[in-house]
PDB file of C-alpha atoms in Angstrom:
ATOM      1  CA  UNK A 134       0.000   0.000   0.000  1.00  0.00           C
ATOM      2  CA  UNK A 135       0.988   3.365  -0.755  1.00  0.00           C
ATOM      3  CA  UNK A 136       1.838   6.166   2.218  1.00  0.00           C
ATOM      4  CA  UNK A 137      -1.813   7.926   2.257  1.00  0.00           C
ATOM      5  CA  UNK A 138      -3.355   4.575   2.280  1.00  0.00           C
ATOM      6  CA  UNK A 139      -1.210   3.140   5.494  1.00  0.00           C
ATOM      7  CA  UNK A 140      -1.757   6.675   6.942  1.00  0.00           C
ATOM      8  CA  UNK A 141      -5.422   6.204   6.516  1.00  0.00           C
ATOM      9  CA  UNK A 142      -5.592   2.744   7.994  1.00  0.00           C
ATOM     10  CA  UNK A 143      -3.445   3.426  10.490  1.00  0.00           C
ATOM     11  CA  UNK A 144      -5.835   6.302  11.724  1.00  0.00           C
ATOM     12  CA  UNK A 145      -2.602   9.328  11.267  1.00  0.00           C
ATOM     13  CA  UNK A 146      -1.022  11.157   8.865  1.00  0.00           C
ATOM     14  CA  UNK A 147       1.582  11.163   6.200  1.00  0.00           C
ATOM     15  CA  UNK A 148       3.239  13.718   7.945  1.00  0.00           C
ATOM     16  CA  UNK A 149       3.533  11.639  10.826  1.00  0.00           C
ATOM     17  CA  UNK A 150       4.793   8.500   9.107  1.00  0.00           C
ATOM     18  CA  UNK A 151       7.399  10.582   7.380  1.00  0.00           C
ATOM     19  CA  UNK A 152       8.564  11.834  10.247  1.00  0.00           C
ATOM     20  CA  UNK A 153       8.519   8.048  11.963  1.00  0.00           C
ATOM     21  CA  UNK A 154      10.656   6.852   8.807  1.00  0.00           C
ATOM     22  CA  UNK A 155      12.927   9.753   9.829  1.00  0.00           C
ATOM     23  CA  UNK A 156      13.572   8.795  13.337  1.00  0.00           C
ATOM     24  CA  UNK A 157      14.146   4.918  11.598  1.00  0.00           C
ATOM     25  CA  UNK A 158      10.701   3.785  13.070  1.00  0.00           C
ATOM     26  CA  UNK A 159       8.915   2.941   9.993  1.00  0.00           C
ATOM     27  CA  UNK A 160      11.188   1.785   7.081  1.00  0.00           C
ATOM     28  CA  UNK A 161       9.955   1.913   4.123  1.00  0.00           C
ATOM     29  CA  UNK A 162      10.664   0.044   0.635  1.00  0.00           C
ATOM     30  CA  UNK A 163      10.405   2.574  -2.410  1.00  0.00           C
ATOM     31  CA  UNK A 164       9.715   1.455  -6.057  1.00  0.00           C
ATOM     32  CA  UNK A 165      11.533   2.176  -8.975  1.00  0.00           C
ATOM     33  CA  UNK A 166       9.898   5.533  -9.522  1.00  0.00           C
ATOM     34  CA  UNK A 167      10.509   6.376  -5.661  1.00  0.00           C
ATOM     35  CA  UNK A 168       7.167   5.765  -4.289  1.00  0.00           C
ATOM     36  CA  UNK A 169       6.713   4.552  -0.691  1.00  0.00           C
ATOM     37  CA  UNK A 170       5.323   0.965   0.295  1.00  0.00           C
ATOM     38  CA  UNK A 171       4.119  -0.602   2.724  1.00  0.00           C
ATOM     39  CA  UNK A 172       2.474  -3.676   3.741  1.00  0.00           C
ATOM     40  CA  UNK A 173       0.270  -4.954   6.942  1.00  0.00           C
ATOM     41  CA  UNK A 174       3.418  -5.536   9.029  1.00  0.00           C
ATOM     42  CA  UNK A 175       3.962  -2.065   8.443  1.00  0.00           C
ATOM     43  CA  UNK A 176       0.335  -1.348   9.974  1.00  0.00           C
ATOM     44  CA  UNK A 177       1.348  -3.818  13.168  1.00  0.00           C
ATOM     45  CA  UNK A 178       4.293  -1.455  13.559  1.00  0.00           C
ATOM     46  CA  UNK A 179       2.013   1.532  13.707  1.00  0.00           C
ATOM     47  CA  UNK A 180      -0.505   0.180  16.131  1.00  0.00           C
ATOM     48  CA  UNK A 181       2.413  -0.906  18.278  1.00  0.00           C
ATOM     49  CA  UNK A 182       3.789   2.842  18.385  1.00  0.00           C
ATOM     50  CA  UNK A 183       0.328   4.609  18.934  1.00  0.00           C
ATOM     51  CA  UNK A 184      -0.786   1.937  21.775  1.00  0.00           C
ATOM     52  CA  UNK A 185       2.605   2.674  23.541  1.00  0.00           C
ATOM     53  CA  UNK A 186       2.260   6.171  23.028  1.00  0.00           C
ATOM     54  CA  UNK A 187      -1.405   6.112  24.677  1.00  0.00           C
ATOM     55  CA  UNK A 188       0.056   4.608  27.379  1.00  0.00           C
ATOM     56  CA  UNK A 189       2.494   7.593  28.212  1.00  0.00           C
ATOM     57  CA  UNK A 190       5.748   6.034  26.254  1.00  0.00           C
ATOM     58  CA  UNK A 191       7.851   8.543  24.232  1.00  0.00           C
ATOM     59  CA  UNK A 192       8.321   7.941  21.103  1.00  0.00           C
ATOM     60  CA  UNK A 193      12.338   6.631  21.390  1.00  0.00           C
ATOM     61  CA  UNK A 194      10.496   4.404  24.421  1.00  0.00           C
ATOM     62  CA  UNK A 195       8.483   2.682  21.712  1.00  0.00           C
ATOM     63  CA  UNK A 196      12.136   1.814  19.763  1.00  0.00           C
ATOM     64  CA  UNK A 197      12.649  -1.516  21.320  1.00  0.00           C
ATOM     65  CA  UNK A 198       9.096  -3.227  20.658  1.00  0.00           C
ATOM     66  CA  UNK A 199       9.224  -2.156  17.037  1.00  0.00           C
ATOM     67  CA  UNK A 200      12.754  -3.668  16.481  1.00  0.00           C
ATOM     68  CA  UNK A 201      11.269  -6.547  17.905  1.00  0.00           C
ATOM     69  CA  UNK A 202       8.315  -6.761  15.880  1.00  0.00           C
ATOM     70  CA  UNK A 203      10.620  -6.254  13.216  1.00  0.00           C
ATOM     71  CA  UNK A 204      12.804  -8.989  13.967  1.00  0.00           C
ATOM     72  CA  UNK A 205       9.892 -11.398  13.675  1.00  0.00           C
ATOM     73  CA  UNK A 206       8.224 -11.683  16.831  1.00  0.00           C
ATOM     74  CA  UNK A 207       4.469 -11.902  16.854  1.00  0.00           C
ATOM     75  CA  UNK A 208       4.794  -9.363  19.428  1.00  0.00           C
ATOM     76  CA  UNK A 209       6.563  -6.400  20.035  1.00  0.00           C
ATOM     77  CA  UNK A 210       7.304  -7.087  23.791  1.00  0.00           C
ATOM     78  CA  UNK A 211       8.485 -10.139  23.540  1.00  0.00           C
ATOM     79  CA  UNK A 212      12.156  -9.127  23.813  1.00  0.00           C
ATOM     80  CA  UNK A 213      14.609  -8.406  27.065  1.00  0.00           C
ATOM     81  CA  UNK A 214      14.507  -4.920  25.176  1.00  0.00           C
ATOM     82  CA  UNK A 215      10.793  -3.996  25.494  1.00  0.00           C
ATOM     83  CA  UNK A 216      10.377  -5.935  29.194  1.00  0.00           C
ATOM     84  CA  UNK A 217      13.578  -3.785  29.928  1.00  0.00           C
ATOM     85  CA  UNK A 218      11.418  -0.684  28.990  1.00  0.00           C
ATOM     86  CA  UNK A 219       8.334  -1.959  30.926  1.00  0.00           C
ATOM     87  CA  UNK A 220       9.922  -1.746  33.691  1.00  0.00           C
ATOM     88  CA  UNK A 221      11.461   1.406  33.632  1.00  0.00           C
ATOM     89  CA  UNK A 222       8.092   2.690  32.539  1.00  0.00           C
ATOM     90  CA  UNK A 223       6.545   0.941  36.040  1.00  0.00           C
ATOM     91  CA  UNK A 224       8.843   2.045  38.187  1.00  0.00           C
ATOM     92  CA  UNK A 225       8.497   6.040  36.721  1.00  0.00           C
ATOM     93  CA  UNK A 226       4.567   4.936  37.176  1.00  0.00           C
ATOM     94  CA  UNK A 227       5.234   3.940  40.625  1.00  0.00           C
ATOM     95  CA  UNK A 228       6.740   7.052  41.827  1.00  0.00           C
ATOM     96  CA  UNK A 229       4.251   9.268  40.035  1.00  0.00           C
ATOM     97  CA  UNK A 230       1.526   7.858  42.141  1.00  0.00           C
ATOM     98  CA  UNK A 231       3.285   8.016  45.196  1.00  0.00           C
ATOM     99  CA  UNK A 232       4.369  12.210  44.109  1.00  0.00           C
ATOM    100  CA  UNK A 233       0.147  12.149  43.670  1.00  0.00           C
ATOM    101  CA  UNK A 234      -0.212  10.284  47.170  1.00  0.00           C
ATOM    102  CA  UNK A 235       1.581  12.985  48.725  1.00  0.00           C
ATOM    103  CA  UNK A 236       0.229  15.727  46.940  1.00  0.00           C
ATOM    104  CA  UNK A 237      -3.407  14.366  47.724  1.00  0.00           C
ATOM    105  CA  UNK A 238      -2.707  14.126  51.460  1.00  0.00           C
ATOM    106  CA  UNK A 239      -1.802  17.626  51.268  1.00  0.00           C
ATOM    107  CA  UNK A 240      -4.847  18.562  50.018  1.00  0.00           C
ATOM    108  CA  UNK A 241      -6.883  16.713  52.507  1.00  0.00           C
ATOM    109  CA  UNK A 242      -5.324  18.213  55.508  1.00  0.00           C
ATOM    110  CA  UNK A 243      -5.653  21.267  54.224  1.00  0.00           C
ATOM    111  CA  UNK A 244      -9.196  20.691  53.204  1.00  0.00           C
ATOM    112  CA  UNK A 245      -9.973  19.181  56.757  1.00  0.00           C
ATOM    113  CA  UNK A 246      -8.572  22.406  58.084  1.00  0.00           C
ATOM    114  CA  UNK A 247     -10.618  24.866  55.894  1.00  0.00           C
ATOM    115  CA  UNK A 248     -14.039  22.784  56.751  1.00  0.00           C
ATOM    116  CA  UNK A 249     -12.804  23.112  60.513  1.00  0.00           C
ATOM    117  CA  UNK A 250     -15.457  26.125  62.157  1.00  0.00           C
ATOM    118  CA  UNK A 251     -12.360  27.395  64.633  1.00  0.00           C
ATOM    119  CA  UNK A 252     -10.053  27.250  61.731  1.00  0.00           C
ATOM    120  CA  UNK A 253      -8.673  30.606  60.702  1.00  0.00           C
ATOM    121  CA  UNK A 254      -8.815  29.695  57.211  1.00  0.00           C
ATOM    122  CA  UNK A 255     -12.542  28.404  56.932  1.00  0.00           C
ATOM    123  CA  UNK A 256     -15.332  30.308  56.148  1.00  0.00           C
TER     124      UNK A 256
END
């Protein structure tokens, strides 16, 4: 398939594919008169990159699932690369909630206070 059509299936745009080919994402095999194509492995690539990338993965994150896709595994986190990422993407998870934990207790207390009839700050 040609570059509009992937970009259609794929739900993004040629633009964005470019610019994936670019970063050496998404190769792409040209014909003789310089045309991109593509083909549905192409598509799994894509899919891989934009359901990594609604998780919260940057986009050089997503590298190691779509070199193992590439390499020929049905799935792109089937390789010490991509659980390697996984858990470095867990652990940064982990913290953030416990930042949020903190930053919720905060709030409570101070919440607590301001419902509090002999607290200064209440109304």
């Amino acid at each position: 398939m040609r570059i509009g059509e992937l970009a259609e299936r794929a739900g993004t745009t040629t633009r964005t594919l470019r610019y994936y080919e670019s970063r050496g994402l998404l190769p792409a095999r040209r014909t003789g008169n310089g045309y991109r194509t593509y083909d549905e492995s192409h598509l799994r690539l894509l899919r891989q990159i934009r359901t990594l990338q609604d998780f919260g993965f940057d986009l050089e994150e997503t590298r190691p699932f779509v070199e193992c896709l590439r390499a020929g595994h049905p799935e792109g986190d089937a390789c010490p690369a991509s659980l390697a990422v996984y858990r470095r993407k867990l652990d940064e998870l982990d913290a953030l909630i416990g930042e949020l934990q903190a930053v919720r207790a905060q709030i409570g207390v101070r919440l607590a206070l301001a419902e509090d009839p002999k607290c200064e700050l209440g109304g």
